[in-house]
Coordinates of C-alpha atoms in Angstrom, one line a residue:
Chain A
X1 CA -16.8 43.1 9.6
X2 CA -16.2 46.7 8.9
X3 CA -13.4 45.7 6.4
X4 CA -15.7 43.6 4.0
X5 CA -15.6 46.6 1.4
X6 CA -12.0 46.6 1.2
X7 CA -11.6 42.8 1.2
X8 CA -14.0 41.2 -0.8
X9 CA -15.7 38.1 1.3
X10 CA -16.0 35.8 -1.6
X11 CA -13.3 36.3 -4.2
X12 CA -14.5 35.9 -7.8
X13 CA -13.2 33.0 -9.8
X14 CA -11.2 35.3 -12.2
X15 CA -9.2 36.8 -9.0
X16 CA -8.4 33.4 -7.8
X17 CA -7.1 32.1 -11.1
X18 CA -5.0 35.4 -11.4
X19 CA -3.8 35.0 -8.1
X20 CA -2.7 31.4 -8.6
X21 CA -1.1 32.0 -12.0
X22 CA 0.9 34.5 -10.1
X23 CA 1.9 32.1 -7.4
X24 CA 2.8 29.6 -10.0
X25 CA 4.8 32.0 -12.0
X26 CA 6.8 33.3 -8.7
X27 CA 7.4 29.9 -7.3
X28 CA 8.3 27.8 -10.3
X29 CA 11.7 26.6 -10.9
X30 CA 13.9 28.0 -13.8
X31 CA 15.5 25.2 -15.6
X32 CA 18.8 26.7 -17.5
X33 CA 20.7 24.6 -19.9
X34 CA 24.4 25.1 -19.7
X35 CA 25.9 26.7 -22.7
X36 CA 28.3 24.6 -25.0
X37 CA 31.3 27.1 -24.1
X38 CA 30.9 26.6 -20.4
X39 CA 30.7 22.7 -20.8
X40 CA 33.9 22.9 -23.0
X41 CA 35.8 24.9 -20.2
X42 CA 34.6 22.9 -17.1
X43 CA 34.1 19.5 -18.5
X44 CA 36.0 18.7 -21.5
X45 CA 39.2 21.1 -20.7
X46 CA 40.3 19.4 -17.3
X47 CA 40.7 15.8 -18.4
X48 CA 42.8 16.9 -21.6
X49 CA 45.1 18.9 -19.4
X50 CA 45.5 16.0 -17.1
X51 CA 46.2 13.7 -20.1
X52 CA 48.6 16.5 -21.5
X53 CA 50.3 16.6 -18.1
X54 CA 50.9 12.9 -18.0
X55 CA 52.4 12.8 -21.5
X56 CA 54.8 15.5 -20.6
X57 CA 56.1 13.8 -17.5
X58 CA 56.4 10.5 -19.2
X59 CA 58.5 12.0 -22.3
X60 CA 60.5 14.0 -19.6
X61 CA 61.4 10.5 -17.8
X62 CA 62.3 9.1 -20.9
X63 CA 64.3 12.0 -22.2
X64 CA 66.5 11.9 -18.5
X65 CA 66.8 8.1 -19.2
X66 CA 65.6 7.3 -15.4
X67 CA 65.3 3.6 -16.6
X68 CA 66.3 1.3 -19.3
X69 CA 64.3 1.7 -22.6
X70 CA 63.2 -1.7 -22.5
X71 CA 61.3 -0.9 -19.3
X72 CA 60.0 2.4 -20.2
X73 CA 59.6 3.1 -23.9
X74 CA 59.0 6.7 -25.2
X75 CA 55.5 8.0 -26.1
X76 CA 56.5 8.0 -29.8
X77 CA 57.3 4.3 -29.6
X78 CA 53.9 3.3 -28.5
X79 CA 52.7 5.6 -30.9
X80 CA 54.6 3.7 -33.5
X81 CA 53.3 0.5 -32.5
X82 CA 49.8 1.8 -32.8
X83 CA 50.4 3.2 -36.3
X84 CA 52.0 0.0 -37.2
X85 CA 48.9 -2.0 -36.3
X86 CA 46.7 0.5 -37.7
X87 CA 48.6 0.0 -41.1
X88 CA 48.8 -3.8 -40.9
X89 CA 45.0 -3.6 -40.6
X90 CA 44.9 -5.7 -37.2
X91 CA 44.1 -2.7 -34.7
X92 CA 40.3 -2.8 -35.5
X93 CA 40.2 -6.4 -35.6
X94 CA 41.8 -6.8 -32.1
X95 CA 39.6 -4.1 -30.6
X96 CA 36.2 -5.5 -32.2
X97 CA 37.3 -9.3 -31.1
X98 CA 37.3 -7.9 -27.2
X99 CA 34.7 -5.5 -27.3
X100 CA 32.3 -7.6 -29.2
X101 CA 32.8 -10.3 -26.6
X102 CA 32.5 -8.0 -23.7
X103 CA 29.3 -6.3 -24.9
X104 CA 27.6 -9.9 -25.8
X105 CA 28.8 -11.2 -22.3
X106 CA 27.3 -7.9 -20.7
X107 CA 24.1 -8.6 -22.6
X108 CA 23.8 -12.2 -21.1
X109 CA 24.9 -10.9 -17.7
X110 CA 21.8 -8.4 -18.1
X111 CA 19.6 -11.1 -19.0
X112 CA 20.5 -13.3 -16.2
X113 CA 21.3 -10.5 -13.6
X114 CA 17.9 -8.6 -14.1
X115 CA 15.4 -11.6 -13.3
X116 CA 17.7 -12.6 -10.6
X117 CA 17.9 -9.1 -8.7
X118 CA 14.2 -8.9 -9.1
X119 CA 13.8 -12.4 -7.3
X120 CA 16.2 -11.4 -4.5
X121 CA 14.5 -8.1 -4.0
X122 CA 10.9 -9.4 -4.0
X123 CA 11.2 -12.9 -2.7
X124 CA 12.1 -13.0 1.1
X125 CA 13.4 -16.6 1.1
X126 CA 15.5 -16.4 -2.1
X127 CA 17.0 -12.9 -0.6
X128 CA 18.0 -14.6 2.8
X129 CA 19.3 -17.8 0.9
X130 CA 21.3 -16.1 -1.8
X131 CA 21.4 -12.4 -1.0
X132 CA 24.7 -12.6 1.1
X133 CA 26.5 -14.9 -1.3
X134 CA 25.6 -12.4 -4.2
X135 CA 26.9 -9.5 -2.1
X136 CA 30.0 -11.4 -1.4
X137 CA 30.7 -12.4 -5.1
X138 CA 31.3 -8.9 -5.9
X139 CA 34.5 -8.9 -3.8
X140 CA 35.9 -11.9 -5.5
X141 CA 38.4 -10.9 -8.2
X142 CA 36.9 -12.8 -11.4
X143 CA 40.5 -13.7 -12.2
X144 CA 39.7 -16.5 -9.8
X145 CA 37.3 -17.9 -12.1
X146 CA 39.5 -18.2 -14.9
X147 CA 41.2 -21.3 -13.7
X148 CA 37.9 -23.5 -13.4
X149 CA 36.5 -22.3 -16.4
X150 CA 39.2 -23.3 -18.7
X151 CA 38.9 -26.8 -16.8
X152 CA 35.1 -26.7 -17.2
X153 CA 34.5 -25.4 -20.7
X154 CA 38.1 -25.6 -22.3
X155 CA 39.9 -22.7 -23.9
X156 CA 37.2 -21.3 -26.0
X157 CA 34.6 -18.3 -26.4
X158 CA 32.2 -19.9 -23.7
X159 CA 35.1 -20.0 -21.2
X160 CA 35.3 -16.1 -21.6
X161 CA 31.6 -15.7 -21.4
X162 CA 31.4 -17.8 -18.3
X163 CA 34.3 -15.6 -16.6
X164 CA 32.2 -12.7 -17.7
X165 CA 29.0 -13.7 -16.3
X166 CA 30.5 -14.7 -13.1
X167 CA 32.1 -11.0 -12.7
X168 CA 29.0 -9.1 -14.0
X169 CA 25.9 -11.0 -13.1
X170 CA 26.3 -10.0 -9.2
X171 CA 27.1 -6.3 -9.9
X172 CA 23.9 -6.0 -12.3
X173 CA 21.7 -8.1 -9.5
X174 CA 22.8 -6.1 -6.5
X175 CA 22.5 -2.9 -8.4
X176 CA 18.8 -3.8 -8.8
X177 CA 18.5 -4.9 -5.4
X178 CA 19.8 -1.9 -4.0
X179 CA 17.6 0.3 -6.3
X180 CA 14.2 -1.6 -5.1
X181 CA 15.3 -1.5 -1.4
X182 CA 15.6 2.3 -2.0
X183 CA 12.2 2.8 -3.4
X184 CA 10.4 5.4 -1.0
X185 CA 7.4 3.5 0.9
X186 CA 5.3 6.9 0.1
X187 CA 5.7 5.7 -3.7
X188 CA 4.5 2.0 -2.9
X189 CA 1.5 3.6 -0.7
X190 CA 0.4 6.0 -3.5
X191 CA 0.7 3.3 -6.0
X192 CA -1.5 1.0 -3.7
X193 CA -4.2 3.7 -3.3
X194 CA -4.1 4.0 -7.4
X195 CA -4.6 0.3 -7.9
X196 CA -1.1 -0.8 -8.7
X197 CA -0.4 -3.7 -6.7
X198 CA 1.1 -7.2 -7.1
X199 CA 2.4 -7.1 -10.8
X200 CA 1.1 -4.0 -11.7
X201 CA 2.8 -2.4 -8.7
X202 CA 6.4 -4.0 -9.7
X203 CA 5.8 -2.8 -13.4
X204 CA 4.4 0.5 -13.0
X205 CA 5.9 1.5 -9.4
X206 CA 8.8 -0.4 -8.4
X207 CA 10.6 -0.8 -11.7
X208 CA 10.7 2.9 -12.7
X209 CA 11.4 3.9 -9.1
X210 CA 14.4 1.4 -8.8
X211 CA 15.8 2.4 -12.3
X212 CA 18.6 4.8 -10.9
X213 CA 20.0 2.0 -8.7
X214 CA 19.5 -0.2 -11.8
X215 CA 21.7 1.8 -13.9
X216 CA 24.4 2.4 -11.4
X217 CA 24.6 -1.5 -11.1
X218 CA 24.3 -1.7 -15.0
X219 CA 27.7 0.7 -15.1
X220 CA 29.5 -1.5 -12.4
X221 CA 28.4 -4.6 -14.3
X222 CA 30.1 -3.2 -17.6
X223 CA 33.1 -2.4 -15.4
X224 CA 33.2 -5.9 -14.3
X225 CA 32.5 -7.6 -17.7
X226 CA 35.3 -5.8 -19.2
X227 CA 37.7 -6.5 -16.5
X228 CA 36.8 -10.0 -16.1
X229 CA 37.3 -10.4 -20.0
X230 CA 40.8 -8.9 -19.8
X231 CA 41.7 -11.2 -17.0
X232 CA 40.4 -14.2 -19.0
X233 CA 42.1 -13.2 -22.5
X234 CA 45.7 -12.8 -20.5
X235 CA 45.6 -16.1 -18.6
X236 CA 43.8 -18.2 -21.2
X237 CA 45.7 -17.2 -24.5
X238 CA 45.4 -19.8 -27.4
X239 CA 45.8 -19.4 -31.0
X240 CA 42.4 -20.6 -31.4
X241 CA 40.8 -17.7 -29.6
X242 CA 41.6 -15.2 -31.9
X243 CA 43.7 -12.3 -31.1
X244 CA 41.9 -9.9 -28.5
X245 CA 43.4 -7.0 -26.3
X246 CA 44.4 -9.2 -23.5
X247 CA 46.3 -11.8 -25.8
X248 CA 47.8 -8.4 -27.1
X249 CA 49.1 -7.6 -23.7
X250 CA 50.3 -11.1 -23.0
X251 CA 52.2 -11.4 -26.5
X252 CA 54.1 -8.0 -25.6
X253 CA 55.2 -9.7 -22.3
X254 CA 56.3 -12.7 -24.3
X255 CA 58.3 -10.7 -27.0
X256 CA 59.5 -8.4 -24.1
X257 CA 58.0 -5.4 -26.2
X258 CA 57.2 -2.8 -23.8
X259 CA 55.7 -0.6 -26.2
X260 CA 53.3 -3.2 -27.3
X261 CA 52.3 -3.9 -23.6
X262 CA 51.8 0.0 -23.0
X263 CA 49.7 0.1 -26.0
X264 CA 47.7 -2.7 -24.8
X265 CA 47.0 -1.3 -21.5
X266 CA 46.3 2.3 -22.9
X267 CA 43.7 0.5 -25.4
X268 CA 42.0 -1.3 -22.7
X269 CA 41.8 1.8 -20.6
X270 CA 40.3 3.9 -23.4
X271 CA 37.9 1.1 -24.5
X272 CA 36.6 0.7 -20.8
X273 CA 36.3 4.6 -20.5
X274 CA 34.7 5.0 -24.1
X275 CA 31.7 2.6 -23.5
X276 CA 31.3 4.4 -20.2
X277 CA 31.1 7.8 -21.7
X278 CA 29.1 6.9 -24.7
X279 CA 26.6 4.6 -23.2
X280 CA 26.0 4.3 -19.6
X281 CA 27.0 8.0 -18.3
X282 CA 24.6 9.7 -20.9
X283 CA 22.0 7.1 -20.0
X284 CA 22.1 7.8 -16.2
X285 CA 22.5 11.5 -16.8
X286 CA 19.3 11.7 -18.7
X287 CA 17.7 9.5 -16.2
X288 CA 18.7 11.7 -13.1
X289 CA 18.0 14.9 -15.0
X290 CA 14.5 14.2 -15.7
X291 CA 13.6 13.4 -12.1
X292 CA 15.4 16.4 -11.0
X293 CA 18.1 14.4 -9.1
X294 CA 21.2 15.9 -11.0
X295 CA 22.2 19.0 -9.2
X296 CA 24.3 21.6 -11.3
X297 CA 27.6 22.1 -9.9
Chain B
X1 CA -20.2 4.9 -22.8
X2 CA -18.9 7.4 -20.6
X3 CA -22.5 9.0 -20.0
X4 CA -24.1 5.6 -19.1
X5 CA -21.3 4.9 -16.5
X6 CA -22.1 8.4 -14.8
X7 CA -25.7 7.7 -14.8
X8 CA -25.2 4.2 -13.4
X9 CA -23.0 5.9 -10.6
X10 CA -25.5 8.6 -10.0
X11 CA -28.2 5.8 -9.5
X12 CA -25.6 4.1 -6.9
X13 CA -25.3 7.5 -5.1
X14 CA -29.0 8.1 -4.8
X15 CA -29.3 4.5 -3.0
X16 CA -26.5 4.8 -0.5
X17 CA -26.8 7.0 2.4
X18 CA -23.1 7.3 3.4
X19 CA -19.8 7.5 1.3
X20 CA -18.0 5.8 4.3
X21 CA -19.0 4.1 7.3
X22 CA -16.9 3.7 10.2
X23 CA -18.3 1.4 12.8
X24 CA -16.7 0.6 16.2
X25 CA -13.3 0.7 14.9
X26 CA -10.5 0.1 17.1
X27 CA -6.7 -0.3 16.0
X28 CA -3.6 -1.3 18.0
X29 CA -0.2 -1.9 17.0
X30 CA 2.6 -4.4 18.2
X31 CA 1.4 -7.7 19.2
X32 CA -2.3 -8.7 19.9
X33 CA -2.1 -8.6 23.5
X34 CA 0.6 -6.1 24.9
X35 CA 0.0 -3.8 21.8
X36 CA -0.4 -0.2 22.1
X37 CA -4.2 0.9 21.5
X38 CA -4.1 3.8 18.7
X39 CA -8.0 4.1 17.9
X40 CA -10.7 3.1 20.3
X41 CA -14.2 2.5 19.3
X42 CA -14.5 5.1 16.6
X43 CA -18.0 5.3 14.7
X44 CA -18.4 7.8 12.0
X45 CA -20.4 8.2 9.1
X46 CA -19.6 10.5 6.0
X47 CA -22.5 11.3 3.9
X48 CA -22.4 11.7 0.2
X49 CA -21.0 15.1 -0.7
X50 CA -20.0 15.9 2.7
X51 CA -16.9 17.6 3.7
X52 CA -15.8 16.3 7.1
X53 CA -12.5 17.1 8.8
X54 CA -10.6 15.2 11.5
X55 CA -9.0 17.3 14.1
X56 CA -6.7 16.4 16.7
X57 CA -3.3 16.6 18.3
X58 CA -0.3 14.5 17.8
X59 CA -0.9 10.8 19.0
X60 CA -4.5 10.8 17.9
X61 CA -4.5 8.4 15.3
X62 CA -5.8 10.6 12.7
X63 CA -3.6 9.4 9.9
X64 CA -4.1 5.8 11.2
X65 CA -7.7 6.2 10.8
X66 CA -7.3 7.5 7.2
X67 CA -4.9 4.7 6.3
X68 CA -7.7 2.3 7.4
X69 CA -10.3 3.8 5.4
X70 CA -8.1 4.0 2.3
X71 CA -7.6 0.1 2.7
X72 CA -3.9 0.2 3.4
X73 CA -4.1 -1.3 6.6
X74 CA -6.8 -3.3 8.6
X75 CA -8.6 -2.5 11.8
X76 CA -8.2 -4.6 14.9
X77 CA -11.9 -4.3 15.5
X78 CA -15.0 -3.0 13.8
X79 CA -15.7 -2.5 10.2
X80 CA -15.3 0.1 7.3
X81 CA -17.6 0.3 4.5
X82 CA -16.9 2.7 1.7
X83 CA -19.8 1.7 -1.0
X84 CA -18.0 3.9 -3.7
X85 CA -15.1 1.6 -4.1
X86 CA -11.5 2.2 -3.4
X87 CA -11.2 5.8 -1.8
X88 CA -8.7 8.3 -3.5
X89 CA -6.1 9.5 -1.0
X90 CA -3.9 12.5 -0.9
X91 CA -0.7 12.7 1.3
X92 CA 1.2 15.6 3.0
X93 CA 3.8 14.8 0.6
X94 CA 2.8 15.2 -3.2
X95 CA 3.7 11.6 -4.0
X96 CA 3.9 12.1 -7.5
X97 CA 6.3 9.8 -9.5
X98 CA 9.4 11.8 -10.6
X99 CA 10.0 9.5 -13.5
X100 CA 6.7 10.6 -14.9
X101 CA 5.5 14.0 -16.4
X102 CA 2.7 15.9 -14.4
X103 CA 0.3 14.8 -17.2
X104 CA 1.5 11.1 -17.3
X105 CA 1.1 10.8 -13.4
X106 CA -2.7 11.7 -14.1
X107 CA -2.6 9.1 -16.9
X108 CA -1.2 6.3 -15.1
X109 CA -4.2 6.8 -12.5
X110 CA -6.5 6.5 -15.5
X111 CA -5.0 3.6 -17.0
X112 CA -4.8 1.8 -13.5
X113 CA -8.4 2.6 -13.2
X114 CA -9.2 0.9 -16.7
X115 CA -9.9 4.1 -18.9
X116 CA -9.2 3.3 -22.6
X117 CA -6.1 4.7 -24.0
X118 CA -8.1 6.9 -26.7
X119 CA -9.6 8.8 -23.8
X120 CA -7.0 9.0 -21.2
X121 CA -5.4 12.2 -22.9
X122 CA -8.5 14.3 -22.9
X123 CA -9.3 13.4 -19.4
X124 CA -6.0 14.4 -18.2
X125 CA -6.4 17.7 -19.9
X126 CA -9.9 18.1 -18.3
X127 CA -8.2 17.2 -14.9
X128 CA -5.4 19.5 -15.2
X129 CA -7.6 22.5 -16.3
X130 CA -10.0 21.6 -13.2
X131 CA -7.0 22.3 -11.0
X132 CA -5.9 25.4 -13.3
X133 CA -2.9 23.6 -14.6
X134 CA -3.9 23.5 -18.0
X135 CA -0.9 23.5 -20.3
X136 CA 1.4 21.8 -17.8
X137 CA 0.9 18.3 -19.2
X138 CA 4.6 17.9 -20.2
X139 CA 6.3 19.7 -16.8
X140 CA 8.4 17.3 -14.9
X141 CA 7.6 17.1 -11.2
X142 CA 10.7 18.9 -10.1
X143 CA 9.8 21.9 -12.4
X144 CA 6.6 22.4 -10.5
X145 CA 6.3 24.6 -7.1
X146 CA 5.0 23.1 -4.1
X147 CA 1.6 24.3 -4.6
X148 CA 1.4 23.0 -8.4
X149 CA 2.4 19.6 -7.2
X150 CA -0.2 19.3 -4.7
X151 CA -2.8 20.5 -7.5
X152 CA -1.3 17.4 -9.7
X153 CA -1.8 15.2 -6.8
X154 CA -5.1 16.5 -6.4
X155 CA -6.1 15.7 -10.1
X156 CA -4.4 12.4 -9.9
X157 CA -6.6 11.5 -6.9
X158 CA -9.6 12.8 -9.0
X159 CA -8.5 10.8 -11.8
X160 CA -9.5 7.5 -9.6
X161 CA -13.1 8.7 -9.9
X162 CA -13.8 7.6 -6.6
X163 CA -16.8 9.0 -4.5
X164 CA -14.6 9.6 -1.4
X165 CA -11.5 11.7 -1.1
X166 CA -9.4 11.3 1.8
X167 CA -6.8 13.9 2.7
X168 CA -3.9 13.7 5.1
X169 CA -2.9 17.2 6.0
X170 CA -2.3 17.7 2.3
X171 CA -1.4 21.5 2.7
X172 CA 0.7 21.1 5.8
X173 CA 3.9 21.5 4.2
X174 CA 2.8 24.8 2.1
X175 CA 3.4 28.3 2.9
X176 CA 0.8 30.1 4.5
X177 CA 0.0 32.2 1.3
X178 CA -0.3 29.2 -1.1
X179 CA -2.2 27.2 1.6
X180 CA -4.9 30.0 1.4
X181 CA -5.1 29.8 -2.0
X182 CA -5.4 25.9 -2.2
X183 CA -8.1 26.1 0.3
X184 CA -10.4 28.4 -1.8
X185 CA -9.3 25.7 -4.8
X186 CA -10.4 22.8 -2.7
X187 CA -13.7 24.3 -1.8
X188 CA -14.4 25.3 -5.6
X189 CA -13.4 21.9 -6.7
X190 CA -15.5 20.0 -3.7
X191 CA -18.5 21.9 -4.7
X192 CA -18.1 21.5 -8.4
X193 CA -17.4 17.6 -8.2
X194 CA -19.7 16.9 -5.2
X195 CA -17.3 14.7 -3.8
X196 CA -17.4 13.5 -0.3
X197 CA -14.4 14.3 1.6
X198 CA -12.5 13.3 4.7
X199 CA -9.7 15.7 5.4
X200 CA -7.3 15.2 8.5
X201 CA -5.6 18.1 9.9
X202 CA -4.1 19.6 13.1
X203 CA -4.8 23.0 12.1
X204 CA -8.0 24.1 13.6
X205 CA -8.8 27.0 11.4
X206 CA -8.3 25.2 8.4
X207 CA -10.7 22.5 9.7
X208 CA -13.2 25.5 10.3
X209 CA -12.5 27.2 6.8
X210 CA -13.1 23.9 4.9
X211 CA -15.6 21.6 6.5
X212 CA -19.1 21.2 7.0
X213 CA -18.5 19.1 10.0
X214 CA -15.4 19.2 12.4
X215 CA -14.9 15.9 14.4
X216 CA -12.3 16.3 17.4
X217 CA -10.2 13.2 18.4
X218 CA -8.9 12.8 21.7
X219 CA -5.2 11.5 21.9
X220 CA -4.0 8.1 23.2
X221 CA -6.0 6.3 22.5
X222 CA -7.9 8.2 19.6
X223 CA -11.5 8.7 20.4
X224 CA -14.4 11.0 19.0
X225 CA -14.2 13.9 21.7
X226 CA -16.6 16.3 20.2
X227 CA -18.3 17.3 16.8
X228 CA -19.3 20.7 15.4
X229 CA -21.7 21.3 12.3
X230 CA -20.8 24.5 10.6
X231 CA -23.5 26.3 8.7
X232 CA -21.1 29.3 7.7
X233 CA -21.7 29.7 3.9
X234 CA -19.0 28.9 1.5
X235 CA -16.8 30.1 -0.1
X236 CA -15.3 31.2 3.8
X237 CA -12.1 33.2 4.4
X238 CA -9.7 32.1 7.0
X239 CA -10.0 35.6 8.3
X240 CA -13.9 35.5 8.6
X241 CA -15.0 36.8 12.1
X242 CA -17.2 33.8 12.4
X243 CA -14.6 31.2 11.5
X244 CA -12.3 32.6 14.1
X245 CA -15.0 32.5 16.7
X246 CA -15.6 28.9 16.1
X247 CA -11.9 28.1 15.9
X248 CA -11.5 29.8 19.3
X249 CA -14.1 27.3 20.8
X250 CA -12.8 24.2 19.1
X251 CA -9.1 25.2 20.2
X252 CA -10.4 25.5 23.9
X253 CA -11.8 21.8 23.6
X254 CA -8.5 20.8 22.0
X255 CA -6.3 22.3 24.5
X256 CA -8.6 20.7 27.3
X257 CA -7.8 17.4 25.5
X258 CA -4.2 17.8 25.4
X259 CA -4.0 19.2 29.2
X260 CA -5.5 15.9 30.3
X261 CA -2.2 14.0 29.2
X262 CA 0.0 16.3 31.5
X263 CA -2.2 15.6 34.4
X264 CA -0.9 12.0 35.1

C-alpha cells in the first residue's frame, strides 16, 4: 500500500492506450518484400545454370560421337527443326491444338472434380463407397484408359477429353478432400459460434479453409491432364485429329527423325512447366502468403 | 433502425433476471452407462452485466461447461438457458480465419448476424476502435502480435452483439505483460458494454483481478466447490494487496480440492 504513490492504482485511459500501442509496435511482425535482385540471384539464376549445363553436356556427347547421330541429334539439329516449324507456321498451331485440348479438358475436370470432392468429403456414405476407389485411381496410369476410350468413343476429340477426365478428376477431387480433412476443428467451432452452420458453414468456413489443399489438387490435376493428353495423342493418332504435340512425337518415331522427337519432348516439358509457373504456382503462393503460411527461405 | 433494435433489446434485458441459467447440469462422455462423469449437477446463474469466473484445476470440466453454454455440445442431464440468444465465445487460441483480414473477420460475424452490408464497415471500424486497433482493418492475421490477435478475436465476439460473452482461458497463451494489459482492456470494455461475462481460467489471480464472482469447481467430476463475491472496486491491479489476499485464500481451497485426489 505504501507504493501507491509511485505506481498509480488506476491507470488512466491514455496511459493504457499508450502502453498498448507500444506493445503492439514491439510485437508486430515486420513483413519485408524480397528485392528483385535477390529474386534473380536466388530463384532465376540456378535453373538457368542447370539448363546451360545440360546443353553443354549434350553438345559434348555429340562432339565426342558417343553414339550414332540418328540416336542422339545435336542441339543445333533440334534448334533447326524448331525454326523450320516456326517458319512453316505449324509450331504455334501444334502447340495450340494440344494446349487448348488440355486446358478445356482440365476445366471440365475442374467442374466435375470439385462437386465430387465436396460430396466425398461431406457425405460419409459416399466417402465410404467411393473414397478408396478415387484415391486408388490416382495410381492408375491414364495410358490404360486410352484403349477403352478409343473403342467407346472412336478416334475423336471426345476420346481425348475422356482420357483427360479420367486422369485429372481423381486428383482434383482428392485434393479437395484432403483440404477439407485438414481444416482445423477450431475453425469449425469458431464458425459455429458465429452462426456459420450447414451450407453457410461450408461456404464461409470449410471452402476457404480448404483452399490450399484444393489448389494443390488443381496443380496435380493439371499435371495429370497434360500427361493423359500426351498419352492419348501418342497412341491414338489419326489424320482427322489434327496435329498435336503427341502426334508430333509419334510422327518423329515413324520417320526416324530423332531431332523431331527431341523437339516434341522438349516442347511437352516446356508447356507443362510453363502452365504451372504462369498459373498455378503464383495462385498457390498468393494464397499461402496471405495466410502467412509461406516461410521465406 | 439500429436504435429501435437496441431499445427493444434494452427492454428485454429489463425483463430477464439472468444472462445464463445453468440448472442441475451433468455431462458424461463415452457411452450412456459406463461413461465418465465430467460435470456433476452444476447449477449457476449469471446475472445481466455480471462478470463471473469459473476456476478449477485440470479435469474440472470448466471448458466442457463453457461448450455446453455455448451450445456446441448438449448436457447429459439438466438444462441451460441463455435468454439473450446464442452466446459469443472466445477461445484460448485466437481462432481468427487466416484467409480474411482482421477487419473482414469482424465483418463476417456481422454478416452472419444479418447486419446489412452498408452498415458493416462502420460497425467494424467502431469495434476495432473499441479494442484500440483502429487502422488495422487491412492487416493480415499473421501480421498481428498475439495480444492484437486476441483483441481482434474479442472484437469479433462483440460483433455477435450477444448479451453473454463466454471466454475460455483467452489470455493463457500470452506473455505476462500483454496479459496484464489485456486484463485492463477487458475490464474497461466490460464496463463500457455492460456485457455478462463467463470467464474460464486456472489462474487464481486472473480470476480475482477480473471477476465480481469467482466460482471454484472441484475436479473429476466437476462440482461447484465454493463461491466468492468480490467487492474490490474496479479497475483493480493484479498486484493489489487485497487481490493478493483473496487469491491466497482461494488458492488454499483449490489446493485442498486437488489434494483430495491424491488421497485415494
